[in-house]
PDB file of C-alpha atoms in Angstrom:
ATOM      1  CA  ALA A 488     162.207-135.311-170.172  1.00  0.00           C
ATOM      2  CA  GLN A 489     158.692-136.461-170.788  1.00  0.00           C
ATOM      3  CA  SER A 490     156.205-135.898-167.992  1.00  0.00           C
ATOM      4  CA  VAL A 491     152.508-135.783-167.271  1.00  0.00           C
ATOM      5  CA  THR A 492     150.902-133.512-164.702  1.00  0.00           C
ATOM      6  CA  GLN A 493     147.451-133.887-163.260  1.00  0.00           C
ATOM      7  CA  PRO A 494     147.056-130.818-161.055  1.00  0.00           C
ATOM      8  CA  ASP A 495     143.992-132.027-159.180  1.00  0.00           C
ATOM      9  CA  ILE A 496     144.562-134.885-156.759  1.00  0.00           C
ATOM     10  CA  HIS A 497     140.927-135.021-155.666  1.00  0.00           C
ATOM     11  CA  ILE A 498     137.760-133.716-157.304  1.00  0.00           C
ATOM     12  CA  THR A 499     134.236-133.907-155.910  1.00  0.00           C
ATOM     13  CA  VAL A 500     131.189-133.291-158.075  1.00  0.00           C
ATOM     14  CA  SER A 501     127.483-133.860-157.665  1.00  0.00           C
ATOM     15  CA  GLU A 502     125.758-136.494-159.724  1.00  0.00           C
ATOM     16  CA  GLY A 503     124.483-134.956-162.940  1.00  0.00           C
ATOM     17  CA  ALA A 504     127.028-132.146-162.884  1.00  0.00           C
ATOM     18  CA  SER A 505     129.608-131.676-165.590  1.00  0.00           C
ATOM     19  CA  LEU A 506     133.200-132.792-165.107  1.00  0.00           C
ATOM     20  CA  GLU A 507     136.586-131.705-166.378  1.00  0.00           C
ATOM     21  CA  LEU A 508     139.810-133.396-165.323  1.00  0.00           C
ATOM     22  CA  ARG A 509     142.989-131.611-166.249  1.00  0.00           C
ATOM     23  CA  CYS A 510     146.083-133.112-167.799  1.00  0.00           C
ATOM     24  CA  ASN A 511     149.211-131.331-169.002  1.00  0.00           C
ATOM     25  CA  TYR A 512     152.092-133.075-170.672  1.00  0.00           C
ATOM     26  CA  SER A 513     155.663-132.343-171.573  1.00  0.00           C
ATOM     27  CA  TYR A 514     156.907-134.083-174.683  1.00  0.00           C
ATOM     28  CA  GLY A 515     159.127-132.986-177.548  1.00  0.00           C
ATOM     29  CA  ALA A 516     157.106-134.410-180.395  1.00  0.00           C
ATOM     30  CA  THR A 517     153.455-135.009-181.125  1.00  0.00           C
ATOM     31  CA  PRO A 518     152.398-137.233-178.270  1.00  0.00           C
ATOM     32  CA  TYR A 519     150.196-140.242-178.051  1.00  0.00           C
ATOM     33  CA  LEU A 520     147.801-139.395-175.214  1.00  0.00           C
ATOM     34  CA  PHE A 521     145.505-141.593-173.184  1.00  0.00           C
ATOM     35  CA  TRP A 522     143.049-141.493-170.335  1.00  0.00           C
ATOM     36  CA  TYR A 523     142.561-144.558-168.154  1.00  0.00           C
ATOM     37  CA  VAL A 524     140.134-145.169-165.312  1.00  0.00           C
ATOM     38  CA  GLN A 525     140.851-147.364-162.318  1.00  0.00           C
ATOM     39  CA  SER A 526     138.278-148.555-159.816  1.00  0.00           C
ATOM     40  CA  PRO A 527     139.610-149.571-156.376  1.00  0.00           C
ATOM     41  CA  GLY A 528     141.722-152.719-156.564  1.00  0.00           C
ATOM     42  CA  GLN A 529     141.069-153.053-160.269  1.00  0.00           C
ATOM     43  CA  GLY A 530     143.083-152.730-163.418  1.00  0.00           C
ATOM     44  CA  LEU A 531     143.345-149.753-165.721  1.00  0.00           C
ATOM     45  CA  GLN A 532     140.610-149.431-168.313  1.00  0.00           C
ATOM     46  CA  LEU A 533     141.215-147.364-171.421  1.00  0.00           C
ATOM     47  CA  LEU A 534     138.697-144.521-171.772  1.00  0.00           C
ATOM     48  CA  LEU A 535     140.036-142.877-174.900  1.00  0.00           C
ATOM     49  CA  LYS A 536     143.155-142.154-176.880  1.00  0.00           C
ATOM     50  CA  TYR A 537     144.612-139.489-179.150  1.00  0.00           C
ATOM     51  CA  PHE A 538     147.154-140.327-181.810  1.00  0.00           C
ATOM     52  CA  SER A 539     146.535-137.723-184.506  1.00  0.00           C
ATOM     53  CA  GLY A 540     143.764-136.053-186.483  1.00  0.00           C
ATOM     54  CA  ASP A 541     140.668-134.631-184.869  1.00  0.00           C
ATOM     55  CA  THR A 542     141.672-133.001-181.605  1.00  0.00           C
ATOM     56  CA  LEU A 543     138.371-133.829-179.921  1.00  0.00           C
ATOM     57  CA  VAL A 544     138.193-137.535-179.223  1.00  0.00           C
ATOM     58  CA  GLN A 545     135.266-139.516-177.971  1.00  0.00           C
ATOM     59  CA  GLY A 546     135.646-142.385-175.578  1.00  0.00           C
ATOM     60  CA  ILE A 547     133.604-144.909-173.712  1.00  0.00           C
ATOM     61  CA  LYS A 548     131.103-144.168-170.956  1.00  0.00           C
ATOM     62  CA  GLY A 549     130.289-140.743-172.423  1.00  0.00           C
ATOM     63  CA  PHE A 550     133.754-139.274-171.906  1.00  0.00           C
ATOM     64  CA  GLU A 551     135.572-137.023-174.334  1.00  0.00           C
ATOM     65  CA  ALA A 552     138.912-135.259-174.326  1.00  0.00           C
ATOM     66  CA  GLU A 553     140.387-132.398-176.282  1.00  0.00           C
ATOM     67  CA  PHE A 554     144.013-132.175-177.351  1.00  0.00           C
ATOM     68  CA  LYS A 555     145.307-128.603-177.298  1.00  0.00           C
ATOM     69  CA  ARG A 556     148.852-128.434-178.574  1.00  0.00           C
ATOM     70  CA  SER A 557     149.269-124.750-177.686  1.00  0.00           C
ATOM     71  CA  GLN A 558     148.477-125.495-174.059  1.00  0.00           C
ATOM     72  CA  SER A 559     150.085-128.953-173.936  1.00  0.00           C
ATOM     73  CA  SER A 560     146.843-130.190-172.481  1.00  0.00           C
ATOM     74  CA  PHE A 561     144.548-133.154-172.889  1.00  0.00           C
ATOM     75  CA  ASN A 562     141.637-132.529-170.535  1.00  0.00           C
ATOM     76  CA  LEU A 563     138.952-135.121-169.959  1.00  0.00           C
ATOM     77  CA  ARG A 564     135.322-134.062-169.890  1.00  0.00           C
ATOM     78  CA  LYS A 565     131.901-135.516-169.271  1.00  0.00           C
ATOM     79  CA  PRO A 566     128.698-133.455-169.494  1.00  0.00           C
ATOM     80  CA  SER A 567     126.789-135.330-166.788  1.00  0.00           C
ATOM     81  CA  VAL A 568     128.513-137.458-164.176  1.00  0.00           C
ATOM     82  CA  HIS A 569     126.997-140.686-162.848  1.00  0.00           C
ATOM     83  CA  TRP A 570     127.658-142.124-159.415  1.00  0.00           C
ATOM     84  CA  SER A 571     129.393-145.082-161.080  1.00  0.00           C
ATOM     85  CA  ASP A 572     132.049-142.722-162.471  1.00  0.00           C
ATOM     86  CA  ALA A 573     133.642-142.448-159.027  1.00  0.00           C
ATOM     87  CA  ALA A 574     137.148-143.819-159.532  1.00  0.00           C
ATOM     88  CA  GLU A 575     140.721-142.739-160.116  1.00  0.00           C
ATOM     89  CA  TYR A 576     141.584-141.303-163.498  1.00  0.00           C
ATOM     90  CA  PHE A 577     145.042-141.410-165.014  1.00  0.00           C
ATOM     91  CA  CYS A 578     146.324-139.439-167.947  1.00  0.00           C
ATOM     92  CA  ALA A 579     149.249-140.994-169.803  1.00  0.00           C
ATOM     93  CA  VAL A 580     151.586-140.080-172.617  1.00  0.00           C
ATOM     94  CA  GLY A 581     153.032-142.713-174.888  1.00  0.00           C
ATOM     95  CA  THR A 582     156.692-142.070-175.476  1.00  0.00           C
ATOM     96  CA  THR A 583     159.028-143.579-178.009  1.00  0.00           C
ATOM     97  CA  SER A 584     162.121-142.374-176.183  1.00  0.00           C
ATOM     98  CA  GLY A 585     164.059-145.600-175.989  1.00  0.00           C
ATOM     99  CA  THR A 586     161.186-147.872-176.776  1.00  0.00           C
ATOM    100  CA  TYR A 587     157.502-147.352-176.569  1.00  0.00           C
ATOM    101  CA  LYS A 588     156.037-147.095-173.092  1.00  0.00           C
ATOM    102  CA  TYR A 589     153.641-144.979-171.107  1.00  0.00           C
ATOM    103  CA  ILE A 590     154.331-142.313-168.558  1.00  0.00           C
ATOM    104  CA  PHE A 591     151.431-141.776-166.210  1.00  0.00           C
ATOM    105  CA  GLY A 592     150.273-138.751-164.314  1.00  0.00           C
ATOM    106  CA  THR A 593     149.747-139.077-160.588  1.00  0.00           C
ATOM    107  CA  GLY A 594     146.018-139.532-161.018  1.00  0.00           C
ATOM    108  CA  THR A 595     142.865-137.661-160.014  1.00  0.00           C
ATOM    109  CA  ARG A 596     140.475-139.318-157.615  1.00  0.00           C
ATOM    110  CA  LEU A 597     136.873-138.478-158.452  1.00  0.00           C
ATOM    111  CA  LYS A 598     134.173-138.545-155.805  1.00  0.00           C
ATOM    112  CA  VAL A 599     130.543-138.259-156.855  1.00  0.00           C
ATOM    113  CA  LEU A 600     127.923-136.948-154.453  1.00  0.00           C
ATOM    114  CA  ALA A 601     124.409-138.324-154.718  1.00  0.00           C
TER     115      ALA A 601
ATOM    116  CA  ALA B 555     136.909-160.218-175.879  1.00  0.00           C
ATOM    117  CA  ALA B 556     139.992-161.752-174.359  1.00  0.00           C
ATOM    118  CA  GLY B 557     141.870-159.589-171.905  1.00  0.00           C
ATOM    119  CA  VAL B 558     145.239-159.641-170.231  1.00  0.00           C
ATOM    120  CA  ILE B 559     145.295-162.328-167.571  1.00  0.00           C
ATOM    121  CA  GLN B 560     147.438-162.009-164.490  1.00  0.00           C
ATOM    122  CA  SER B 561     147.979-164.560-161.789  1.00  0.00           C
ATOM    123  CA  PRO B 562     147.752-164.740-158.918  1.00  0.00           C
ATOM    124  CA  ARG B 563     145.356-161.910-158.038  1.00  0.00           C
ATOM    125  CA  HIS B 564     146.694-161.706-154.524  1.00  0.00           C
ATOM    126  CA  LEU B 565     149.978-162.858-153.037  1.00  0.00           C
ATOM    127  CA  ILE B 566     151.273-162.611-149.504  1.00  0.00           C
ATOM    128  CA  LYS B 567     154.962-163.205-148.859  1.00  0.00           C
ATOM    129  CA  GLU B 568     157.369-162.621-146.031  1.00  0.00           C
ATOM    130  CA  LYS B 569     160.487-160.508-146.176  1.00  0.00           C
ATOM    131  CA  ARG B 570     163.390-162.100-148.004  1.00  0.00           C
ATOM    132  CA  GLU B 571     161.107-164.581-149.768  1.00  0.00           C
ATOM    133  CA  THR B 572     160.709-164.935-153.529  1.00  0.00           C
ATOM    134  CA  ALA B 573     157.630-164.291-155.641  1.00  0.00           C
ATOM    135  CA  THR B 574     156.731-165.032-159.245  1.00  0.00           C
ATOM    136  CA  LEU B 575     154.000-163.116-161.046  1.00  0.00           C
ATOM    137  CA  LYS B 576     152.578-164.332-164.330  1.00  0.00           C
ATOM    138  CA  CYS B 577     151.048-162.471-167.229  1.00  0.00           C
ATOM    139  CA  TYR B 578     149.209-163.819-170.255  1.00  0.00           C
ATOM    140  CA  PRO B 579     148.809-161.147-172.917  1.00  0.00           C
ATOM    141  CA  ILE B 580     145.919-160.756-175.299  1.00  0.00           C
ATOM    142  CA  PRO B 581     146.312-163.197-178.215  1.00  0.00           C
ATOM    143  CA  ARG B 582     148.459-161.766-181.053  1.00  0.00           C
ATOM    144  CA  HIS B 583     149.910-159.099-178.783  1.00  0.00           C
ATOM    145  CA  ASP B 584     153.666-159.408-178.961  1.00  0.00           C
ATOM    146  CA  THR B 585     154.635-156.700-176.499  1.00  0.00           C
ATOM    147  CA  VAL B 586     154.336-156.992-172.734  1.00  0.00           C
ATOM    148  CA  TYR B 587     154.916-154.308-170.130  1.00  0.00           C
ATOM    149  CA  TRP B 588     155.200-154.544-166.353  1.00  0.00           C
ATOM    150  CA  TYR B 589     154.218-151.697-164.046  1.00  0.00           C
ATOM    151  CA  GLN B 590     154.354-151.280-160.291  1.00  0.00           C
ATOM    152  CA  GLN B 591     151.765-149.174-158.495  1.00  0.00           C
ATOM    153  CA  GLY B 592     152.390-148.378-154.856  1.00  0.00           C
ATOM    154  CA  PRO B 593     149.537-147.300-152.538  1.00  0.00           C
ATOM    155  CA  GLY B 594     148.148-144.006-153.748  1.00  0.00           C
ATOM    156  CA  GLN B 595     150.779-143.802-156.480  1.00  0.00           C
ATOM    157  CA  ASP B 596     150.704-143.742-160.241  1.00  0.00           C
ATOM    158  CA  PRO B 597     151.902-146.811-162.132  1.00  0.00           C
ATOM    159  CA  GLN B 598     155.666-146.876-162.588  1.00  0.00           C
ATOM    160  CA  PHE B 599     157.183-148.621-165.588  1.00  0.00           C
ATOM    161  CA  LEU B 600     159.404-151.568-164.711  1.00  0.00           C
ATOM    162  CA  ILE B 601     160.286-153.433-167.878  1.00  0.00           C
ATOM    163  CA  SER B 602     158.966-154.378-171.304  1.00  0.00           C
ATOM    164  CA  PHE B 603     159.426-157.166-173.814  1.00  0.00           C
ATOM    165  CA  TYR B 604     158.929-157.292-177.548  1.00  0.00           C
ATOM    166  CA  GLU B 605     158.998-160.600-179.366  1.00  0.00           C
ATOM    167  CA  LYS B 606     160.487-162.320-176.323  1.00  0.00           C
ATOM    168  CA  MET B 607     163.369-159.888-176.050  1.00  0.00           C
ATOM    169  CA  GLN B 608     163.709-157.206-173.394  1.00  0.00           C
ATOM    170  CA  SER B 609     162.927-153.925-175.118  1.00  0.00           C
ATOM    171  CA  ASP B 610     163.171-151.375-172.333  1.00  0.00           C
ATOM    172  CA  LYS B 611     163.936-151.138-168.673  1.00  0.00           C
ATOM    173  CA  GLY B 612     162.586-148.675-166.164  1.00  0.00           C
ATOM    174  CA  SER B 613     162.841-148.445-162.419  1.00  0.00           C
ATOM    175  CA  ILE B 614     163.158-152.179-161.841  1.00  0.00           C
ATOM    176  CA  PRO B 615     165.315-153.223-158.877  1.00  0.00           C
ATOM    177  CA  ASP B 616     168.194-155.609-159.491  1.00  0.00           C
ATOM    178  CA  ARG B 617     166.385-158.096-157.240  1.00  0.00           C
ATOM    179  CA  PHE B 618     163.698-158.383-159.891  1.00  0.00           C
ATOM    180  CA  SER B 619     163.981-160.133-163.213  1.00  0.00           C
ATOM    181  CA  ALA B 620     161.521-160.897-165.956  1.00  0.00           C
ATOM    182  CA  GLN B 621     161.268-162.775-169.187  1.00  0.00           C
ATOM    183  CA  GLN B 622     158.857-163.424-172.005  1.00  0.00           C
ATOM    184  CA  PHE B 623     158.401-166.988-173.146  1.00  0.00           C
ATOM    185  CA  SER B 624     157.822-168.556-176.547  1.00  0.00           C
ATOM    186  CA  ASP B 625     154.046-168.444-176.036  1.00  0.00           C
ATOM    187  CA  TYR B 626     154.412-164.699-175.241  1.00  0.00           C
ATOM    188  CA  HIS B 627     153.427-165.009-171.626  1.00  0.00           C
ATOM    189  CA  SER B 628     155.699-163.211-169.217  1.00  0.00           C
ATOM    190  CA  GLU B 629     156.860-163.779-165.662  1.00  0.00           C
ATOM    191  CA  LEU B 630     158.184-161.275-163.175  1.00  0.00           C
ATOM    192  CA  ASN B 631     160.482-162.856-160.608  1.00  0.00           C
ATOM    193  CA  MET B 632     161.085-160.986-157.392  1.00  0.00           C
ATOM    194  CA  SER B 633     163.677-162.117-154.883  1.00  0.00           C
ATOM    195  CA  SER B 634     164.764-160.956-151.426  1.00  0.00           C
ATOM    196  CA  LEU B 635     161.408-159.269-151.008  1.00  0.00           C
ATOM    197  CA  GLU B 636     161.251-156.104-148.959  1.00  0.00           C
ATOM    198  CA  LEU B 637     158.313-154.420-147.250  1.00  0.00           C
ATOM    199  CA  GLY B 638     158.509-151.657-149.839  1.00  0.00           C
ATOM    200  CA  ASP B 639     157.785-154.126-152.614  1.00  0.00           C
ATOM    201  CA  SER B 640     154.176-154.310-151.439  1.00  0.00           C
ATOM    202  CA  ALA B 641     152.230-152.919-154.358  1.00  0.00           C
ATOM    203  CA  LEU B 642     149.882-153.668-157.199  1.00  0.00           C
ATOM    204  CA  TYR B 643     151.774-155.097-160.156  1.00  0.00           C
ATOM    205  CA  PHE B 644     150.208-154.618-163.547  1.00  0.00           C
ATOM    206  CA  CYS B 645     150.969-156.311-166.766  1.00  0.00           C
ATOM    207  CA  ALA B 646     149.899-154.761-170.054  1.00  0.00           C
ATOM    208  CA  SER B 647     150.114-155.872-173.636  1.00  0.00           C
ATOM    209  CA  SER B 648     149.822-154.155-176.974  1.00  0.00           C
ATOM    210  CA  LEU B 649     149.445-155.267-180.562  1.00  0.00           C
ATOM    211  CA  ASN B 650     152.071-152.903-181.916  1.00  0.00           C
ATOM    212  CA  ILE B 651     153.742-149.597-181.215  1.00  0.00           C
ATOM    213  CA  ASP B 652     150.721-147.570-182.295  1.00  0.00           C
ATOM    214  CA  SER B 653     148.250-149.536-180.252  1.00  0.00           C
ATOM    215  CA  PRO B 654     147.079-148.664-176.773  1.00  0.00           C
ATOM    216  CA  LEU B 655     148.213-150.734-173.829  1.00  0.00           C
ATOM    217  CA  HIS B 656     145.648-153.099-172.418  1.00  0.00           C
ATOM    218  CA  PHE B 657     146.109-153.730-168.731  1.00  0.00           C
ATOM    219  CA  GLY B 658     145.354-156.770-166.646  1.00  0.00           C
ATOM    220  CA  ASN B 659     143.639-156.484-163.278  1.00  0.00           C
ATOM    221  CA  GLY B 660     146.948-156.695-161.504  1.00  0.00           C
ATOM    222  CA  THR B 661     148.522-158.816-158.802  1.00  0.00           C
ATOM    223  CA  ARG B 662     148.422-157.359-155.335  1.00  0.00           C
ATOM    224  CA  LEU B 663     151.606-158.322-153.530  1.00  0.00           C
ATOM    225  CA  THR B 664     151.786-157.891-149.789  1.00  0.00           C
ATOM    226  CA  VAL B 665     155.129-158.385-148.083  1.00  0.00           C
ATOM    227  CA  THR B 666     154.962-158.885-144.319  1.00  0.00           C
TER     228      THR B 666
END
């Protein structure tokens, strides 16, 4: 069965520090992979996506993610975190089992220290 | 750019009442998805529609029903509400199967 694991429930970093949020997936075929960000009480905003091709994808707000098939991972990175990046981050895999839909990870809540 | 519109933003109902949530997808998007996100939880897939037909069903209770109308907007109908139905309900739309889902800001349902 398809699944997404985000091992870190909470992460705290200082402003200006680098960030890496982990995501591991389980899927039989080449997955469609996504990272979304959610501010409190708000909707999910797409940060970036991977469908195929270059395994390093660039997203909005200075985020990037790297697809590593051998590790079944799609980790999100940012070289220098801003206080406004504090939010919850969800990794998702798009699955065509049945029909197309997303399966989300449980999310990582990011706290940024001034 | 136009986004997914959900209404209402907030809804308070009592147990055993009925609620209707509305979703207006991005223009030209023919696929609509509904997700439920409980407090501190990840979004859980409820149901999806493609071209006004139900395309997939997830963990949607029998008390809930949904449909997509001719103008592609969708409504999620929830009856016999329970306290556990309190959650953030998201609607998302996509242009086609290879396109990312675009989410609305959600409807926060509180059942008292």
